[in-house]
Coordinates of C-alpha atoms in Angstrom, one line a residue:
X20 CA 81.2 -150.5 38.5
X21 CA 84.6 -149.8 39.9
X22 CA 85.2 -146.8 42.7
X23 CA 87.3 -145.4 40.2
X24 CA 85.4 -145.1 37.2
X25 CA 85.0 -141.8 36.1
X26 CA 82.6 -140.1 33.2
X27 CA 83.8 -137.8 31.1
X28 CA 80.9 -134.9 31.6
X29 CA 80.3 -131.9 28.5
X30 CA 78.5 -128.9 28.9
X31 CA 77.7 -126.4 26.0
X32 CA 75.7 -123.7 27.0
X33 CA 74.9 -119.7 25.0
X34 CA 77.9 -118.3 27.0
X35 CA 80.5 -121.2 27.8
X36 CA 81.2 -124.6 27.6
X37 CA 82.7 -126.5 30.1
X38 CA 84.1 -130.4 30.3
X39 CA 84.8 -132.1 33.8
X40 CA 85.3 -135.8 35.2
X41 CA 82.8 -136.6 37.6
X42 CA 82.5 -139.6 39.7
X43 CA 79.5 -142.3 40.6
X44 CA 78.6 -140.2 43.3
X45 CA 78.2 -137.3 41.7
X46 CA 81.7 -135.2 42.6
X47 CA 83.4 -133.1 40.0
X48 CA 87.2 -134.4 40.2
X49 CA 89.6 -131.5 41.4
X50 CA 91.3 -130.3 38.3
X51 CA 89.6 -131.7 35.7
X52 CA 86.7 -128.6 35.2
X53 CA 88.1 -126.5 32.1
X54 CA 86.0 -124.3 30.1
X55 CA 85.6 -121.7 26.9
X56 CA 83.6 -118.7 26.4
X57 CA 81.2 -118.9 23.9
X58 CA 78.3 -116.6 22.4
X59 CA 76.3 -115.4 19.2
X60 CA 79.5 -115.1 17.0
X61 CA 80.4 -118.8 17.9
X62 CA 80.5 -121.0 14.8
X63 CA 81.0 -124.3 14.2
X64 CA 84.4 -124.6 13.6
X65 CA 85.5 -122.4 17.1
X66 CA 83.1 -124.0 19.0
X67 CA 84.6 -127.5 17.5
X68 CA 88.1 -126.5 18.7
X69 CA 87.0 -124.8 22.1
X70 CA 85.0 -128.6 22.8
X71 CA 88.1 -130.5 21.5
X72 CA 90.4 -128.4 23.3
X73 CA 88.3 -128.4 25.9
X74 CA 88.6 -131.8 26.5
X75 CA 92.2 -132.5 25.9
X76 CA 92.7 -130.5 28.9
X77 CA 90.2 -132.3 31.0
X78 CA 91.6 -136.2 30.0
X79 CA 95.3 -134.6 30.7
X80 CA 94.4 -133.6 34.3
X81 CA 92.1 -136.6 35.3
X82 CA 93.8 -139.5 37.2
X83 CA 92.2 -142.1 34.7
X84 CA 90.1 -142.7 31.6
X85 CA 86.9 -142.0 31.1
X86 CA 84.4 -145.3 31.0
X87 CA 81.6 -143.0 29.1
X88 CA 80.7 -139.3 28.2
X89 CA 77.6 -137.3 28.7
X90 CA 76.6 -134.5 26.6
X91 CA 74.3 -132.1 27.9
X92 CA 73.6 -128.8 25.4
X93 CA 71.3 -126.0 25.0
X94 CA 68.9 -127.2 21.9
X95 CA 66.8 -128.0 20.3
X96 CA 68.6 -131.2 19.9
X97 CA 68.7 -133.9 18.0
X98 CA 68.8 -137.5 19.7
X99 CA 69.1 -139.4 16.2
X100 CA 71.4 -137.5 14.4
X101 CA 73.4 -136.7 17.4
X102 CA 73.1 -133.0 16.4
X103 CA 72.6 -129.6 18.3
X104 CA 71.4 -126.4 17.2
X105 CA 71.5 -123.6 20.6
X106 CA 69.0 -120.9 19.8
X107 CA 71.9 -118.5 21.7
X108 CA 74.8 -120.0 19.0
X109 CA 72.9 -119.4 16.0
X110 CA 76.1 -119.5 13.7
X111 CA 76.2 -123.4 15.2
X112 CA 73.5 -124.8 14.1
X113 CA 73.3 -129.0 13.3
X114 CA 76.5 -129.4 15.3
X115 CA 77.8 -132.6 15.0
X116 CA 78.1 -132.7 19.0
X117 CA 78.1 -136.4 19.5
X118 CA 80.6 -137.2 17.1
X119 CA 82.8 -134.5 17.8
X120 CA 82.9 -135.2 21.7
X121 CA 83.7 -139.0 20.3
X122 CA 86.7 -138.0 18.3
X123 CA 88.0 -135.7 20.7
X124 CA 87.8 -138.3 23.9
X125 CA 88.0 -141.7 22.5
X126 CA 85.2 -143.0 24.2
X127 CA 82.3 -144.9 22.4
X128 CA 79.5 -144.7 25.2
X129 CA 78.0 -141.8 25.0
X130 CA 74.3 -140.1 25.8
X131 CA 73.4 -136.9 24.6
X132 CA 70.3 -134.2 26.2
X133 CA 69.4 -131.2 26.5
X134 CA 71.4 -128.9 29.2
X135 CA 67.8 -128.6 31.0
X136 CA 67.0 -132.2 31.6
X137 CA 70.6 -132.7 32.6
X138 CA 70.3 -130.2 35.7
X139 CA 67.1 -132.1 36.1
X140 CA 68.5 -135.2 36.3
X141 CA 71.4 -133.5 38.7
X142 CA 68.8 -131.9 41.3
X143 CA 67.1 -135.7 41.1
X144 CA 70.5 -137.4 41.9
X145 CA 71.8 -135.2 44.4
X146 CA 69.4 -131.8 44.8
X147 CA 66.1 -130.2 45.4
X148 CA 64.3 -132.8 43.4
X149 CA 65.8 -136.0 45.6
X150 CA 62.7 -138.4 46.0
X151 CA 60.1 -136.6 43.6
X152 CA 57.9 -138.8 41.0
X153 CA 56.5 -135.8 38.7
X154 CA 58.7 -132.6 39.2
X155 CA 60.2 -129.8 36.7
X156 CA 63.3 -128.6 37.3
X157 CA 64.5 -125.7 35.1
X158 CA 67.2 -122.2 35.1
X159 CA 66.3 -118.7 34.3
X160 CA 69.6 -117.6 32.7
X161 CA 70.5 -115.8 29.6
X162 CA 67.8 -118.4 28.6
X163 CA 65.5 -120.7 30.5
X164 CA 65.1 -124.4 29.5
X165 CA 64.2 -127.0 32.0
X166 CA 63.4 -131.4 32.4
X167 CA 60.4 -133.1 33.5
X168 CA 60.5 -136.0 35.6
X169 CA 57.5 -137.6 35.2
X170 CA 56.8 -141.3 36.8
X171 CA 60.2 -140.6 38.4
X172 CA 62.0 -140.7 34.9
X173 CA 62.8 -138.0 32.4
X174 CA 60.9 -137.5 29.6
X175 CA 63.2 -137.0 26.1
X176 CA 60.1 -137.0 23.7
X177 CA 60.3 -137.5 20.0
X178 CA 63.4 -135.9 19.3
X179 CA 65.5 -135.1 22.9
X180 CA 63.4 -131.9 23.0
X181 CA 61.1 -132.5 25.5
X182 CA 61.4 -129.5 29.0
X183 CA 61.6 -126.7 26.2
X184 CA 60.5 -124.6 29.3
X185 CA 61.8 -121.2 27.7
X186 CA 59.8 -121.6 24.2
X187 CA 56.2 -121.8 26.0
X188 CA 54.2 -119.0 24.4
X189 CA 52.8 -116.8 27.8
X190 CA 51.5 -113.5 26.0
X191 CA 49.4 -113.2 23.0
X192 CA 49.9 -110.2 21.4
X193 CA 51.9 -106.7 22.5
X194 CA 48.2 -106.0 24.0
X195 CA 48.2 -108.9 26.3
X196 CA 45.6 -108.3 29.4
X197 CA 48.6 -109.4 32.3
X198 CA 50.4 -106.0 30.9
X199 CA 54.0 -107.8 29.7
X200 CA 54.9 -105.4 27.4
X201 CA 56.1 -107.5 24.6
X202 CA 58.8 -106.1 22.2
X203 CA 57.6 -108.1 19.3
X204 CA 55.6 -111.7 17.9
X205 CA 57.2 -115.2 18.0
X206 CA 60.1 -115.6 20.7
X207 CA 59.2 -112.5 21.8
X208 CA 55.9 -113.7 23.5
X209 CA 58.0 -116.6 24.9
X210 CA 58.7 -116.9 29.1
X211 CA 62.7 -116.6 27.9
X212 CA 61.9 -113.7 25.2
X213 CA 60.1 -112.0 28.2
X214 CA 61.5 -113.6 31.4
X215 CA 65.5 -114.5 30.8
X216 CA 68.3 -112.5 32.3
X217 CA 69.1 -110.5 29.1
X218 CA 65.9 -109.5 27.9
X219 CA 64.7 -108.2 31.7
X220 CA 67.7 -106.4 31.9
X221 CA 66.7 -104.9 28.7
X222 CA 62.5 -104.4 28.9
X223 CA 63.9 -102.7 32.3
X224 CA 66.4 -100.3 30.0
X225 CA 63.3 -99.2 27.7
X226 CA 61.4 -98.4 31.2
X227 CA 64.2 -95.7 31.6
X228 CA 66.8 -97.7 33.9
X229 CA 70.0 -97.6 33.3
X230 CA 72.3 -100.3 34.5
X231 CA 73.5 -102.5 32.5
X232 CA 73.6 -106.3 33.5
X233 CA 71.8 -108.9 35.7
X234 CA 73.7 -107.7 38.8
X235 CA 73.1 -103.7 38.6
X236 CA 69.4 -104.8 38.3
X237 CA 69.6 -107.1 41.4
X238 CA 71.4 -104.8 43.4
X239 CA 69.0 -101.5 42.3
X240 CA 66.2 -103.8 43.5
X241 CA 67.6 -104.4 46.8
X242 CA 67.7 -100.8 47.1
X243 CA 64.7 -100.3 46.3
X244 CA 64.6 -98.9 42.4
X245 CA 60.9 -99.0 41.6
X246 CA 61.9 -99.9 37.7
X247 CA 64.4 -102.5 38.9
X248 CA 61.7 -103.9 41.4
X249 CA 59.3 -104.0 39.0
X250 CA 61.9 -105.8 36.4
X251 CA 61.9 -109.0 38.6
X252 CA 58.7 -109.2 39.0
X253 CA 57.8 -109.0 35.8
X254 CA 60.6 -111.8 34.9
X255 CA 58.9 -113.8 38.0
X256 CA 55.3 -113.5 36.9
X257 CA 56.2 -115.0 33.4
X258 CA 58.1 -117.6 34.4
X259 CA 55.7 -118.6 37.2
X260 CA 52.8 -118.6 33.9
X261 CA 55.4 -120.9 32.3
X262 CA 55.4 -123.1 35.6
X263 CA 51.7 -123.4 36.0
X264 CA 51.1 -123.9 32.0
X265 CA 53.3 -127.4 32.9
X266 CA 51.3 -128.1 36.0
X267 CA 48.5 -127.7 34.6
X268 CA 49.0 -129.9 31.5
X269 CA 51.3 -132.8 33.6
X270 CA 50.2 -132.2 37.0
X271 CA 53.4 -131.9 38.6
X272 CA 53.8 -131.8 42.4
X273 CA 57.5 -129.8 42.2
X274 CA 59.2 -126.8 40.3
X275 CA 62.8 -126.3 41.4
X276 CA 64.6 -123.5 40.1
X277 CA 67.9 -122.7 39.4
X278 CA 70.4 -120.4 37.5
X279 CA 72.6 -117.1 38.0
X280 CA 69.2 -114.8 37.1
X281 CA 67.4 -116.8 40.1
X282 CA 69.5 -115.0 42.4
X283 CA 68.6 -111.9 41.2
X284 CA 66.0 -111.4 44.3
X285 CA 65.7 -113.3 47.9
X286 CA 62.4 -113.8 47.0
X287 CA 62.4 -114.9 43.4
X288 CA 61.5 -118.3 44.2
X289 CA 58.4 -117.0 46.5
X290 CA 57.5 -114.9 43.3
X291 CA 56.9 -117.7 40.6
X292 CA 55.1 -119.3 43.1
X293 CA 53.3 -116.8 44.0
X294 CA 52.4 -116.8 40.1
X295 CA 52.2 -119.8 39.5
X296 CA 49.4 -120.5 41.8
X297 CA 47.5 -117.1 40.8
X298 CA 47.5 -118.5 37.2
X299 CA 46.8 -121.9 37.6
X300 CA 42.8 -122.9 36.6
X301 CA 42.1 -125.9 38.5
X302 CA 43.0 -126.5 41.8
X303 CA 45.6 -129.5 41.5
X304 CA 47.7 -126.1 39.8
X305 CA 48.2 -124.6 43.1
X306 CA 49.5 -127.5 44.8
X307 CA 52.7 -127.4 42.8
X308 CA 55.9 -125.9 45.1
X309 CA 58.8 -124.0 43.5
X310 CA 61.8 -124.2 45.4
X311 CA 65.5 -123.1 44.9
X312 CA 67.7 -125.4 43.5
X313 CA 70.4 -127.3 45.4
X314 CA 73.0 -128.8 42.9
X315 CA 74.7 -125.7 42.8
X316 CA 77.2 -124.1 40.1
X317 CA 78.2 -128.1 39.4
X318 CA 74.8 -129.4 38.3
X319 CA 74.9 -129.0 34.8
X320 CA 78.3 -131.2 34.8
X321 CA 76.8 -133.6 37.2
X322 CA 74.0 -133.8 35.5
X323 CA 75.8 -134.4 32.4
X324 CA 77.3 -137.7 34.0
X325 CA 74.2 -138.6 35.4
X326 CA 73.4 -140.1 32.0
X327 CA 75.7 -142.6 32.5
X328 CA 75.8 -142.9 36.4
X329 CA 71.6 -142.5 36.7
X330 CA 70.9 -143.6 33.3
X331 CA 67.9 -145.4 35.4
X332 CA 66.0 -142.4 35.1
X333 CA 65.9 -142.6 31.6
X334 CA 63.5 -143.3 29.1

């Protein structure tokens, strides 16, 4: 390894993308972080030319070639077939991510993931998860998704797809006993159909609010709006089901949370703990901590050349 090798790091997420060189210790180069909006009307030819263009921009700015790429990108994925399909880019489905970050960069080493295991991987190289053997480290965002360390490496599963934190079932039916006031079946029952930024800001707009984004809600809570108030912990008691549902089935010893809809209270993070422990069945449950993440606004980058840099914590 030479001081200055550098990784070419991707990030495609349900409302931007973003491409960076980062270096073996983990720092995002100054000048080299460029990014495009993206969204539900994102198909696969724009989101092609916003990655490739994306890219261009990044290899222009950066004081050397990359030695390798990471790919981390809101799935399901597919490891195989080098393929994405974000549930929040609908209109991109089976996007050819690999070979299109190939094309675009020139580089042949490459490892693709899911965005949530590559923030894992971040807060496991330089964050809240520093030293942990069996942790999961997730965001609650416009969506939620998440890694698992386990053993002190992250699990992929079959198919890349493994940290799906988001698409864990937590309500049964509209009528559900916990009171969650589900809007519908399927993803609607799901801890990112009930707990994400989007859809609290909306289950909060049916209870008669009326701001409109993640930020009017935070602030109304601070000031003490009973509907807002109640909003985030609603959003917190879900996800903190989610949390427990994973300590209970992997007995996990950390959560660490991130993302911009974690912010939405000073004591989020206290609040899916809080949950998390009142849901769990056996004891080992409650011993699980939920702290904040530490990685910061960088991690899904870092993370993203952590695949190359800390491809020891691989399976």
């Amino acid at each position: 390894m030479n001081a200055r090798d550098l990784v070419l790091a991707v990030d495609v997420g349900g409302t931007k993308l973003e491409t960076a060189m980062v270096d073996a210790e983990g720092g995002v180069i100054a000048g080299t972080r460029h990014r495009a909006p993206t969204g539900p009307a994102t198909d696969a030819a724009s989101l092609d030319a916003a990655l490739r263009d994306a890219i261009a921009r990044t290899l222009a700015s950066s004081p050397t070639a990359p030695v390798a790429a990471g790919i981390g990108t809101a799935g399901p994925v597919d490891l195989p077939a080098g393929t994405t399909s974000p549930l929040n880019l609908p209109r991109a489905a089976e996007f050819p991510i690999v070979r299109t970050v190939a094309a675009a960069s020139g580089v042949s080493d490459l490892t693709l993931r899911l965005d949530g295991a590559c923030i894992a991987l971040a807060e496991t190289w330089v964050g809240a998860a520093r030293g942990a053997s069996d942790a999961l480290v997730f965001v609650v965002s416009t969506g939620i998704g998440g890694g698992i360390l386990s053993g002190g490496r992250l699990l992929a599963g079959g198919t890349g797809n493994a940290g799906h934190l988001g698409q864990l079932v937590v309500a049964a039916s509209v009528d559900d006993a916990a009171g969650l006031d589900t809007a519908g079946g399927g993803a609607g029952w799901t801890a990112e159909g009930l707990g994400s930024g989007p859809h609290t800001v909306a289950w909060a707009r049916r209870q008669g609010w009326t701001g409109d984004t993640g930020e009017d809600l935070a602030a109304d809570a601070a000031a003490g709006d009973a509907i807002a108030r109640r909003a985030v912990e609603r959003s917190a008691r879900v996800v903190g089901i989610a949390v427990t549902n994973v300590a209970m089935l992997l007995d996990i010893d950390l959560a660490v949370v991130g993302g911009g809809f974690a912010r939405v209270s000073a004591d989020y993070t206290e609040l899916v703990e809080r949950s998390a422990h009142a849901h769990a069945v056996n004891a080992y449950g409650r011993r699980v901590r939920v702290v904040p993440a530490a990685a910061g606004a960088d991690a899904p980058l870092i993370g993203a050349a952590a695949l190359h840099w800390r491809a020891d914590l691989l399976r």
